Coordinates of C-alpha atoms and ligand atoms in Angstrom, one line a residue:
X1 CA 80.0 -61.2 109.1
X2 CA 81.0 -64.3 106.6
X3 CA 84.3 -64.2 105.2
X4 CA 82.3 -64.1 102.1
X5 CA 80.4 -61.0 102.8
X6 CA 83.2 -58.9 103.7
X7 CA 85.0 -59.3 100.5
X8 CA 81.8 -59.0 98.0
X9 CA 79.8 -56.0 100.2
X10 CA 83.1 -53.3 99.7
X11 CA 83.4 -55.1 96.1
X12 CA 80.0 -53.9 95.1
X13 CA 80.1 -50.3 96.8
X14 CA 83.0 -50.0 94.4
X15 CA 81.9 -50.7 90.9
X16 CA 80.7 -48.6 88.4
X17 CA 79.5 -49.4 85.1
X18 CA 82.4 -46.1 83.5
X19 CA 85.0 -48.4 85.3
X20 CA 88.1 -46.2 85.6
X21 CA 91.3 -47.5 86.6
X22 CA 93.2 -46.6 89.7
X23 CA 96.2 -48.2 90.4
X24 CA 95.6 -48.0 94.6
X25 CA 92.2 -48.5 95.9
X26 CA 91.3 -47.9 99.7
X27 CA 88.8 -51.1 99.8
X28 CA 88.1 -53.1 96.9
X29 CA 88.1 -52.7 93.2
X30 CA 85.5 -55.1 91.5
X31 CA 86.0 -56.4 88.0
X32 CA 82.5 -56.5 86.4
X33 CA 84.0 -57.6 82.6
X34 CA 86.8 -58.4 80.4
X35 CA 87.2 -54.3 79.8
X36 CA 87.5 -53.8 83.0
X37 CA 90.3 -56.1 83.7
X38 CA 91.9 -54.1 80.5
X39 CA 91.9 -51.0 82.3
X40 CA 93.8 -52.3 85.0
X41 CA 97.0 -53.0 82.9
X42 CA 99.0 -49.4 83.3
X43 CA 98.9 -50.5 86.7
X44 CA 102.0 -52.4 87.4
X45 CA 102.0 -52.9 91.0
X46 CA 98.0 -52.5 92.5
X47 CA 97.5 -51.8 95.6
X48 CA 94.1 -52.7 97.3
X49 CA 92.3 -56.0 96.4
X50 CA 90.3 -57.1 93.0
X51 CA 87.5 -58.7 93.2
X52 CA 85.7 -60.7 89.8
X53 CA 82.0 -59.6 90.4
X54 CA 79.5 -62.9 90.9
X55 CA 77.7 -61.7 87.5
X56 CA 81.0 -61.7 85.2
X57 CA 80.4 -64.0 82.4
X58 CA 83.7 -62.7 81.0
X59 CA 86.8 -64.6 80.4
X60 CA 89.3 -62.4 83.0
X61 CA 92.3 -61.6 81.9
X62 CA 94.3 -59.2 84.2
X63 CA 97.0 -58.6 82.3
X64 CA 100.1 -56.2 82.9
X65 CA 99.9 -55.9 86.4
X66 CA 102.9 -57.5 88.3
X67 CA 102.4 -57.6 92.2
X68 CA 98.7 -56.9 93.8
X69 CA 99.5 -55.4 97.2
X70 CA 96.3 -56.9 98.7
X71 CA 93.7 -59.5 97.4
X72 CA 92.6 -61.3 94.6
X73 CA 89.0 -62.6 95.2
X74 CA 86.4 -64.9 92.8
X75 CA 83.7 -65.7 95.0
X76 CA 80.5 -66.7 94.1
X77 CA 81.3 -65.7 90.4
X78 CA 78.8 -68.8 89.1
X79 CA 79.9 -68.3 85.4
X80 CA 83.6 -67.5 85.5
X81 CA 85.5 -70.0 83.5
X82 CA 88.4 -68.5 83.2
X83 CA 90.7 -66.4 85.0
X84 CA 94.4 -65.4 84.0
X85 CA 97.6 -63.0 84.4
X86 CA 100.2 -62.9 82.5
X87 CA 102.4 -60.9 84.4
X88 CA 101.7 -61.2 88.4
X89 CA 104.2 -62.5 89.9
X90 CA 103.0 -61.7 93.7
X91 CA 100.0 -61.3 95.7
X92 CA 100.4 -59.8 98.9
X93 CA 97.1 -61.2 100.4
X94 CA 94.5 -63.7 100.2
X95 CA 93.9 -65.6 96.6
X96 CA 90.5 -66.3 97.6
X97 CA 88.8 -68.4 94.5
X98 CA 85.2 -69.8 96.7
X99 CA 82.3 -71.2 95.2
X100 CA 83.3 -70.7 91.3
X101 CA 81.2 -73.4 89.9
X102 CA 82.5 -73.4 86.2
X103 CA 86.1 -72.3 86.2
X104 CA 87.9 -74.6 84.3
X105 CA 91.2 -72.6 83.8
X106 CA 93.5 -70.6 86.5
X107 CA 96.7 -69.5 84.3
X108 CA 99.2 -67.5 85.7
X109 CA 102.6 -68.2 84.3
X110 CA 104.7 -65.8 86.3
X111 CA 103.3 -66.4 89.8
X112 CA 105.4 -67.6 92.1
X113 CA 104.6 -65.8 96.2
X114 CA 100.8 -65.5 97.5
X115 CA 100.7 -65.3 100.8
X116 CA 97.7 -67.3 101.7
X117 CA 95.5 -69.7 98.9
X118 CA 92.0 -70.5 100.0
X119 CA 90.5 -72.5 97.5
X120 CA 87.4 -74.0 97.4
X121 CA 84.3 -75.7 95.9
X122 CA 85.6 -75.6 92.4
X123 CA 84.3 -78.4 90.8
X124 CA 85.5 -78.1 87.5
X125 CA 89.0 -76.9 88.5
X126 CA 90.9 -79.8 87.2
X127 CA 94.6 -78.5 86.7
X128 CA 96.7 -75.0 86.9
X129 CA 98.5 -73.1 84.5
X130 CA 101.9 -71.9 86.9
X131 CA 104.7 -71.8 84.7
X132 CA 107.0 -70.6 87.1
X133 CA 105.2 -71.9 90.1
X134 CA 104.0 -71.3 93.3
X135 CA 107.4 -71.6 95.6
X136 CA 106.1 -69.1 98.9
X137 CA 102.8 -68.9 100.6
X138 CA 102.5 -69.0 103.9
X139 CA 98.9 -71.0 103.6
X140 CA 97.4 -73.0 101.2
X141 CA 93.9 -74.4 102.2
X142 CA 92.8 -76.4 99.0
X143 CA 89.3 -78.4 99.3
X144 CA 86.5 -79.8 96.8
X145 CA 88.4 -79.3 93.7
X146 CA 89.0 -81.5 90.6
X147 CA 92.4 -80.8 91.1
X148 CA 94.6 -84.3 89.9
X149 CA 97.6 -82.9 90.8
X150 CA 99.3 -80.1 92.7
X151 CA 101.9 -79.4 90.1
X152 CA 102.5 -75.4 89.9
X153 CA 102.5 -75.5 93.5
X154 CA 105.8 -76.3 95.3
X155 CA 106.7 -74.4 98.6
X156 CA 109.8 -74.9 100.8
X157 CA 108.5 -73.9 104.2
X158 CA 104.8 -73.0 105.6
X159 CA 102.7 -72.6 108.2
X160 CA 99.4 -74.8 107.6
X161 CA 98.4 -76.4 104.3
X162 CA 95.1 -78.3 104.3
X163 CA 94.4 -80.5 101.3
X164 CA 91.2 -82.0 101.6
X165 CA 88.8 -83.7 99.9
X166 CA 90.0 -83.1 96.3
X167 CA 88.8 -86.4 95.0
X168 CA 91.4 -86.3 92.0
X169 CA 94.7 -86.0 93.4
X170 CA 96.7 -89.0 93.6
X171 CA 99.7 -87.5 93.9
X172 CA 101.4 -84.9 96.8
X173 CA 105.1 -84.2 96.8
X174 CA 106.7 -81.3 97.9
X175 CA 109.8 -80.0 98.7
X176 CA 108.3 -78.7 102.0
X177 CA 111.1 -78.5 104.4
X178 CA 108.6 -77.3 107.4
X179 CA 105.5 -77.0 108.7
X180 CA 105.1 -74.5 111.7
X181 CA 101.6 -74.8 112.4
X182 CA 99.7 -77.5 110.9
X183 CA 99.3 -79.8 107.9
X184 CA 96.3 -82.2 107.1
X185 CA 95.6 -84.0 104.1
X186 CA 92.4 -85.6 104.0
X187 CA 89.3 -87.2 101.7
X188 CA 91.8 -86.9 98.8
X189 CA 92.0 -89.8 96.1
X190 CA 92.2 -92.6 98.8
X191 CA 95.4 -94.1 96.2
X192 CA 97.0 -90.6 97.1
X193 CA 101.0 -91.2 97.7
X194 CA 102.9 -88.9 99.9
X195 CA 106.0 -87.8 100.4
X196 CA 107.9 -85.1 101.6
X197 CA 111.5 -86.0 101.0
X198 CA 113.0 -82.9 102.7
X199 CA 110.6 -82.2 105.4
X200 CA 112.7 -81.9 108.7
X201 CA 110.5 -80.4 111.1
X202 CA 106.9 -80.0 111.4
X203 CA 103.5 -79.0 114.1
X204 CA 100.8 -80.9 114.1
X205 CA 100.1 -83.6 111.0
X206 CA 97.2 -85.3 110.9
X207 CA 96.7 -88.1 107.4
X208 CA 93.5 -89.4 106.5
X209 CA 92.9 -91.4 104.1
X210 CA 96.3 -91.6 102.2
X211 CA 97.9 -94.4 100.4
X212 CA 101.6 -94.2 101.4
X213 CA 103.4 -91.1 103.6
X214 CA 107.0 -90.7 103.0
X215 CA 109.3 -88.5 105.3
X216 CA 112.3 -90.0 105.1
X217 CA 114.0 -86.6 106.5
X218 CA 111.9 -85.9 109.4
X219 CA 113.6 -85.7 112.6
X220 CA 110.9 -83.7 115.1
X221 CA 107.1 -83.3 115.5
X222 CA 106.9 -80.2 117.5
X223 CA 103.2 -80.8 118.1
X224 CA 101.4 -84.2 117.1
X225 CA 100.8 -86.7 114.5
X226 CA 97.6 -88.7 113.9
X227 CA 97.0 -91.4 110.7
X228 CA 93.3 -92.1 110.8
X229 CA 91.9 -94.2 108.1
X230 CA 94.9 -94.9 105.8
X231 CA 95.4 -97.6 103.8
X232 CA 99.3 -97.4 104.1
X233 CA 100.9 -100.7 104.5
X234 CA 103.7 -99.3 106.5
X235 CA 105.0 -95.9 108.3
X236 CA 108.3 -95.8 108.8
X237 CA 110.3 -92.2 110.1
X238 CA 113.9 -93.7 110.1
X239 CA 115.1 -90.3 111.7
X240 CA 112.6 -88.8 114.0
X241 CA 113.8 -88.8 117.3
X242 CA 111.0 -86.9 119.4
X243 CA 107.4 -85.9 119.7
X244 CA 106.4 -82.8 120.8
X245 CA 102.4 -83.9 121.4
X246 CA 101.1 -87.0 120.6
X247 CA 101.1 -90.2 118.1
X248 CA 98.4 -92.2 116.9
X249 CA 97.8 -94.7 114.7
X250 CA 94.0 -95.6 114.5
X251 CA 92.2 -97.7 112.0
X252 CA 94.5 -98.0 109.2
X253 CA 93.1 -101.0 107.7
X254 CA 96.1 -102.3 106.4
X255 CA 98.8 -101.2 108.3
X256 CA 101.7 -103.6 109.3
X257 CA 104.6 -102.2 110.4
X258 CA 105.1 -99.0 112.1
X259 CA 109.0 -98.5 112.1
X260 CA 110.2 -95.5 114.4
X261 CA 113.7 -96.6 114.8
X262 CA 115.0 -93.3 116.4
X263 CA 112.1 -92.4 118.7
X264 CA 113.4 -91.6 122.2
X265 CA 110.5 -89.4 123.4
X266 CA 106.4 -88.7 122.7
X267 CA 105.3 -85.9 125.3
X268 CA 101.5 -86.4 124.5
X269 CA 100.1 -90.1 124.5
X270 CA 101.0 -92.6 122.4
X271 CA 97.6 -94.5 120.8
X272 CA 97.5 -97.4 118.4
X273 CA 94.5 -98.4 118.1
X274 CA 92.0 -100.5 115.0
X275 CA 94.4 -101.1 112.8
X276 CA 92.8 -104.3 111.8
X277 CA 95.9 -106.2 110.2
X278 CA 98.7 -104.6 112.7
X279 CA 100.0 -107.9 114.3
X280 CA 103.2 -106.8 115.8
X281 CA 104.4 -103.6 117.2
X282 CA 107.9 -104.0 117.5
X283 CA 109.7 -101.3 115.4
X284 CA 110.3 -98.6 118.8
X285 CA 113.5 -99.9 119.7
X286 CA 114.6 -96.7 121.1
X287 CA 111.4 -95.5 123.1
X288 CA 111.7 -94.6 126.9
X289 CA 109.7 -91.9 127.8
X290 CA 106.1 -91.4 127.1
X291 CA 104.5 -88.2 128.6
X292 CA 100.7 -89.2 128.3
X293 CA 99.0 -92.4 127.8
X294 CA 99.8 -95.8 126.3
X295 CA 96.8 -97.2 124.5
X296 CA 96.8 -100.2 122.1
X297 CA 94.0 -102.1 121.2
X298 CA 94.0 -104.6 118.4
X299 CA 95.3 -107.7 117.1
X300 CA 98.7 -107.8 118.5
X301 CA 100.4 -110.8 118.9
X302 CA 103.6 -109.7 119.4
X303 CA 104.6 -105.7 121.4
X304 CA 107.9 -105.2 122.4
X305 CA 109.0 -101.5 123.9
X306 CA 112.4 -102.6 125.0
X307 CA 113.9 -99.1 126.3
X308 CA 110.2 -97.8 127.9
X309 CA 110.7 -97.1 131.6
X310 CA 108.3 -93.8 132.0
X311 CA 104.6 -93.9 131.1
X312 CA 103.0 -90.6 132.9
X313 CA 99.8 -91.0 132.0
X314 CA 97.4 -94.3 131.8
X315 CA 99.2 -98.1 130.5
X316 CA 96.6 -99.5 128.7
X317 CA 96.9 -102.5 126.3
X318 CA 94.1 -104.8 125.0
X319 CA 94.5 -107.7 122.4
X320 CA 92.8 -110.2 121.0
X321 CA 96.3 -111.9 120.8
X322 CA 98.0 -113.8 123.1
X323 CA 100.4 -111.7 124.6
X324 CA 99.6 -112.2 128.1
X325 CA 103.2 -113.4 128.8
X326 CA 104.5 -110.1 127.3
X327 CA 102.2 -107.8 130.3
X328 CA 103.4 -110.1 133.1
X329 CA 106.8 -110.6 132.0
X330 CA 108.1 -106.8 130.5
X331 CA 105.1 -104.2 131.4
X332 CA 103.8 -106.1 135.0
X333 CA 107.0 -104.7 136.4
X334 CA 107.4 -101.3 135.1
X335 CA 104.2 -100.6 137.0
X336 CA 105.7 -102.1 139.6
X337 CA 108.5 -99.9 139.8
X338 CA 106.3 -96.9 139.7
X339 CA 107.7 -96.1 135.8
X340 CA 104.2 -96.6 134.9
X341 CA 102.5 -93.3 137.0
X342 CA 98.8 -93.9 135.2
X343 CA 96.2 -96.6 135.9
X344 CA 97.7 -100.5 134.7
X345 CA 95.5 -102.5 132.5
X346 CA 97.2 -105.1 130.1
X347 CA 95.6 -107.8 128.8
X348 CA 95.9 -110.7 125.9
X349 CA 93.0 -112.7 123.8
X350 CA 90.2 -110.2 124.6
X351 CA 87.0 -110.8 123.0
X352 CA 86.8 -107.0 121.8
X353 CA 90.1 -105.1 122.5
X354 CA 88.8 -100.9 123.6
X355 CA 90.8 -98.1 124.5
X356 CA 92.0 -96.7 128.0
X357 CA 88.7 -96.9 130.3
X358 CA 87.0 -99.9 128.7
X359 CA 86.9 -102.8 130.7
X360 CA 88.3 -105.9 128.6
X361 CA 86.5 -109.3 128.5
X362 CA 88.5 -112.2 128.3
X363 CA 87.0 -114.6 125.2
X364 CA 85.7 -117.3 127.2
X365 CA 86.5 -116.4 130.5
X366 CA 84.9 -113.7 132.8
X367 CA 85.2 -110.3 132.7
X368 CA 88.5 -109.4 134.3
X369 CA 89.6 -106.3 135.4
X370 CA 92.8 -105.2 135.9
X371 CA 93.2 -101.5 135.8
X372 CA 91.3 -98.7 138.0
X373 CA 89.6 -96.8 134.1
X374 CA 89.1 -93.3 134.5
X375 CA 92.5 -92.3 136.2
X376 CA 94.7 -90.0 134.3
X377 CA 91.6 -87.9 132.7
X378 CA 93.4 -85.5 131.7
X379 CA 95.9 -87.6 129.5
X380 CA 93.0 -89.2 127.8
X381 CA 91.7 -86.1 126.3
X382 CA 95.0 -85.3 125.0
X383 CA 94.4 -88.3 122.7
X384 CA 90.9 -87.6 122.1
X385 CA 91.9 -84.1 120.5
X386 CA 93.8 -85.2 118.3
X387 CA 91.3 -86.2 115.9
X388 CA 89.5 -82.9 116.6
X389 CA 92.3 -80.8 114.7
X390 CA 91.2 -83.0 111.4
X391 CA 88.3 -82.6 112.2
X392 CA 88.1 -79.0 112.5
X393 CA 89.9 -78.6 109.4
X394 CA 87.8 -80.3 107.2
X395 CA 84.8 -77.4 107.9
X396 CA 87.0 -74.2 107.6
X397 CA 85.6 -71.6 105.3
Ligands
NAG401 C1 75.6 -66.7 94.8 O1 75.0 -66.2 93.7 C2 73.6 -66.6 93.5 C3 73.1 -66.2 92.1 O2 73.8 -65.1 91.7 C4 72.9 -66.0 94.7 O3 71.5 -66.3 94.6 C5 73.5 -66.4 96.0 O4 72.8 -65.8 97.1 C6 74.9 -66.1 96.1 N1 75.5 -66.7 97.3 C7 76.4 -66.1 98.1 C8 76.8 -66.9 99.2 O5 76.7 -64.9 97.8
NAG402 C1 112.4 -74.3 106.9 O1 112.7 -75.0 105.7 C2 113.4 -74.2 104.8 C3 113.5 -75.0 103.5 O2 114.0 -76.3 103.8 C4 114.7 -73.7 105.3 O3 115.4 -72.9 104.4 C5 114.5 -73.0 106.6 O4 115.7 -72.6 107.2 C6 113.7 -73.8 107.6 N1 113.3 -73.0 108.8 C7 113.5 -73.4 110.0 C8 113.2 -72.5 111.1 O5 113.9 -74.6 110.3
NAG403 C1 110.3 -77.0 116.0 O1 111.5 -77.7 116.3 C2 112.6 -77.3 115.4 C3 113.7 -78.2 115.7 O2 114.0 -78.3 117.1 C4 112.9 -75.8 115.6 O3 114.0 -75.5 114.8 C5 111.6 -75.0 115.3 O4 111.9 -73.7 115.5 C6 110.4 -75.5 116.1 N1 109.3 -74.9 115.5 C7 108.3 -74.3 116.3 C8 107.2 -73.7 115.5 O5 108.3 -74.4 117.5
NAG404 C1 119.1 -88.8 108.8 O1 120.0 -88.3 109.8 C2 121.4 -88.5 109.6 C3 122.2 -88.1 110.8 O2 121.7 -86.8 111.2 C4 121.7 -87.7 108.3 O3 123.1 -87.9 108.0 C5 120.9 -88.2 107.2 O4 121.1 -87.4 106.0 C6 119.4 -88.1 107.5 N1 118.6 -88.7 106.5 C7 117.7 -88.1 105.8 C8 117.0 -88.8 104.7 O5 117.5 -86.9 106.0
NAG405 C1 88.6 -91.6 105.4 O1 89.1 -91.9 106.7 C2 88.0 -91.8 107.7 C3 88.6 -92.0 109.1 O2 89.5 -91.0 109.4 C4 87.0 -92.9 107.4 O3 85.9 -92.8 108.3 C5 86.5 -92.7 106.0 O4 85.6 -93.7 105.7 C6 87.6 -92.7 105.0 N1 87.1 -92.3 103.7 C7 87.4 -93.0 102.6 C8 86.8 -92.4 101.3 O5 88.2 -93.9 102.6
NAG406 C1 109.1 -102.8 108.2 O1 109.6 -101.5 107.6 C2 111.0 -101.3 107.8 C3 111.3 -99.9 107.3 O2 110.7 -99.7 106.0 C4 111.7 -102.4 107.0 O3 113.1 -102.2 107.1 C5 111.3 -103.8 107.5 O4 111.9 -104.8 106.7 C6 109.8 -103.9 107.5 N1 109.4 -105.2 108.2 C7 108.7 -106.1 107.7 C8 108.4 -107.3 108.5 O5 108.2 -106.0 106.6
NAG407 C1 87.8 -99.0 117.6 O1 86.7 -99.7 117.0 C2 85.6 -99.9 118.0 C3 84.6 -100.8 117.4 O2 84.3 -100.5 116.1 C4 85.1 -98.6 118.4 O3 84.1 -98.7 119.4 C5 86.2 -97.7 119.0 O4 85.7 -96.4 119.2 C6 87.3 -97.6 118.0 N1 88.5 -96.9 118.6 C7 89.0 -95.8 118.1 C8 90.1 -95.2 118.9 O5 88.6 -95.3 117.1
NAG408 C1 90.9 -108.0 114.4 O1 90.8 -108.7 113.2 C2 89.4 -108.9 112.8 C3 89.4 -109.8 111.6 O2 90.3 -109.3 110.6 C4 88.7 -107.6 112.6 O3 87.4 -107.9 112.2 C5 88.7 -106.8 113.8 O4 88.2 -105.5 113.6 C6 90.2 -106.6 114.3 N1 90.1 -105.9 115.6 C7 90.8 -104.8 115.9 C8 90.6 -104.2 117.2 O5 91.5 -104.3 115.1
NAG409 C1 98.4 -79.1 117.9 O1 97.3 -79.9 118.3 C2 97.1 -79.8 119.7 C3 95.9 -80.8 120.1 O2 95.8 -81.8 119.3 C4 96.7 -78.4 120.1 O3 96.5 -78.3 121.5 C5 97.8 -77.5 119.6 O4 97.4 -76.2 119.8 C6 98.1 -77.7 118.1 N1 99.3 -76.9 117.8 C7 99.3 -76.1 116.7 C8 100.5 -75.3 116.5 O5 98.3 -76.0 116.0

């Protein structure tokens, strides 16, 4: 059964057209009309879940009622424009609003905890009317609006937010402090700007398509962080020290400095890959232990990883820069030593720079091979899943 289903299918079994109002409903009470969301407003705490029935043409106003102890669903409701509460101040459930092609206006001045927001296809949804704002919710899941910004919405801790493909918002800044299961912000305005000034501590984080990422607080990934397709000019994390998963940077056209200052440890694999105008990589002054891979391909003409001595996984560097020197001189060795456990490729001025298991090709010369591709499997698909937890994101609901 769809999500969908299960909400409208109770919904329907409960309405009548002689709507009479009970303030605690087993399943679902549906809201057919203005009236009915009248009758609700002796009720000041209701416990079951509303649903707005996909015929209203009504303007809903659910006024009176303070908490729902359950949830509060618009789906499907192709002519609700408007939906309001002047009093509800928490919803214990799911704020489920899917599919609501001509809403225009969401006011609910006195809301401030909902434990989970799913929001989506709302095409006319352009900005929200929360007073006192959202400050607790323990998921927010916000795609294909015309949201511009996310201002009525400011939570201190969560466990996943997904912001996605809300063309409009240029703007995301929170005083998120942290994230304990996942974040991803994606398909957004591509001029979006960032920032999370207090955000300490997070899971997974995975940026797409952003303009700038601020964290100037965060000090530990407990899981893994991906940019894919940024146009940042820079990332710096003056304060993170460790990486619970992995890191990668991959085709962020403009990127030029990466700036991890603290960084000691990344337990997954470290990737930089496509990022088109990244020329050096030289702001890891602190990193020595990397518990996956190491794969940069690009246009490096300058690495330097002075404190690395233990790679677990595959060493793989390719550049079309010269930075041949650089592999025999600093990286040769570590192999040497055994600090680099995973299969050795490094190579400088390669005609088209690949990942760990391509074979690089020397611009003029003959193919040259240096490493054994296909060793540390395992490591590889670390990296490779990364990119699967955006990409998952972007099709829930
Ligand atoms: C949405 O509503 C339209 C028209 O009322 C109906 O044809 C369609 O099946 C509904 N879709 C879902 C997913 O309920
Ligand atoms: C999460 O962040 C909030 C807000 O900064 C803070 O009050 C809370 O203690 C943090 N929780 C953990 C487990 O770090
Ligand atoms: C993540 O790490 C922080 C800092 O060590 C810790 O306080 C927090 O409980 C961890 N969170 C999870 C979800 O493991
Ligand atoms: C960075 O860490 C230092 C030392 O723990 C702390 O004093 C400072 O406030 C942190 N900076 C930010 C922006 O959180
Ligand atoms: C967003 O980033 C992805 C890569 O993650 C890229 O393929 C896509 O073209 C970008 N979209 C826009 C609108 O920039
Ligand atoms: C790179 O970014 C860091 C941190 O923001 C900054 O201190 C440094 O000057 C930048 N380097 C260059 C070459 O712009
Ligand atoms: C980098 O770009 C090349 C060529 O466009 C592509 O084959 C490769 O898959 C890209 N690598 C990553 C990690 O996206
Ligand atoms: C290197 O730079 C050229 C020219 O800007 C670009 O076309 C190419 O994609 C870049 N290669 C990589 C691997 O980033
Ligand atoms: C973080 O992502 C990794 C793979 O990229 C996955 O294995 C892990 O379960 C994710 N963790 C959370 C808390 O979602």
């Amino acid at each position: 059964m769809s999500p969908l289903t299960r909400f409208v299918l109770p919904a329907l079994a409960a309405a009548s057209s002689a709507y009479a109002a009970s303030c605690s409903v087993s399943a679902t009470s549906t809201i057919q009309n203005s009236g009915d969301a009248t009758g609700l407003a002796s009720c000041k705490t209701f416990t079951g879940s509303i649903a707005i029935a996909t015929g209203t043409t009504d303007s809903i106003a659910i006024n009176g009622v303070t908490k729902i102890q359950g949830n509060l669903v618009a789906s499907n409701a192709s002519q609700l424009q408007q939906l309001s509460g002047d009093s509800l101040e928490e919803i214990t459930g799911t704020f489920l609003l899917d599919d609501v092609q001509v809403l225009n206006t969401v006011s609910f001045p006195k809301l401030t905890k909902v434990n989970t927001i799913r929001w989506n296809a709302l095409p006319n949804l352009q900005t929200l009317a929360f007073t006192a704002g959202i400050s607790e919710a323990a998921v927010i899941d916000i795609q294909n609006t015309q949201l511009q910004t996310l201002q009525g919405i400011n939570v201190k801790q969560i466990d996943s937010f997904t912001l996605a493909n809300n063309r409009y918002i240029s703007e995301v800044n929170m005083q998120l402090g942290n994230v304990s299961v996942s974040l991803v912000l994606e398909a957004n305005n591509p001029e979006v700007t960032v920032s999370f000034p207090n955000l300490e501590w997070a899971s997974n984080m995975t940026f797409r398509n952003c303009s700038s990422v601020d964290v100037p607080s965060l000090t530990k990934l407990n899981g893994s962080m991906g940019f894919y397709g940024n146009v940042l000019t820079s990332f710096s994390a003056p304060n993170l020290t460790e990486i619970g998963g992995a890191l990668a940077f991959v085709s962020n056209t403009e990127l030029t400095n990466i700036t991890l200052p603290q960084l000691t440890v990344v337990n997954g694999a470290l990737q930089i890959a496509n990022n088109t105008k990244l020329s050096k990589i030289n702001g890891l002054p602190k990193l020595k232990t990397i518990g996956g891979a190491l794969d940069f391909n690009g246009n490096m003409s300058e690495i330097a990883i002075p404190a690395l001595n233990d790679v677990k996984g595959t060493f793989n560097i390719q550049s079309t820069g010269d930075i041949q020197a650089t592999c025999d001189d600093t990286f040769k060795p570590l192999k040497s030593k055994g600090k680099i456990q995973g299969s050795y490729t490094c190579v400088g001025a390669v005609a088209n720079p690949g990942g760990e298991g391509t074979t690089p090709t020397v611009t003029g010369g003959s193919a040259k091979k240096t490493g054994a591709p296909g060793a540390a499997n395992n490591v590889q698909v670390q990296g490779a899943a990364m990119g699967l937890v955006g990409l998952a994101a972007a099709f829930l609901l």
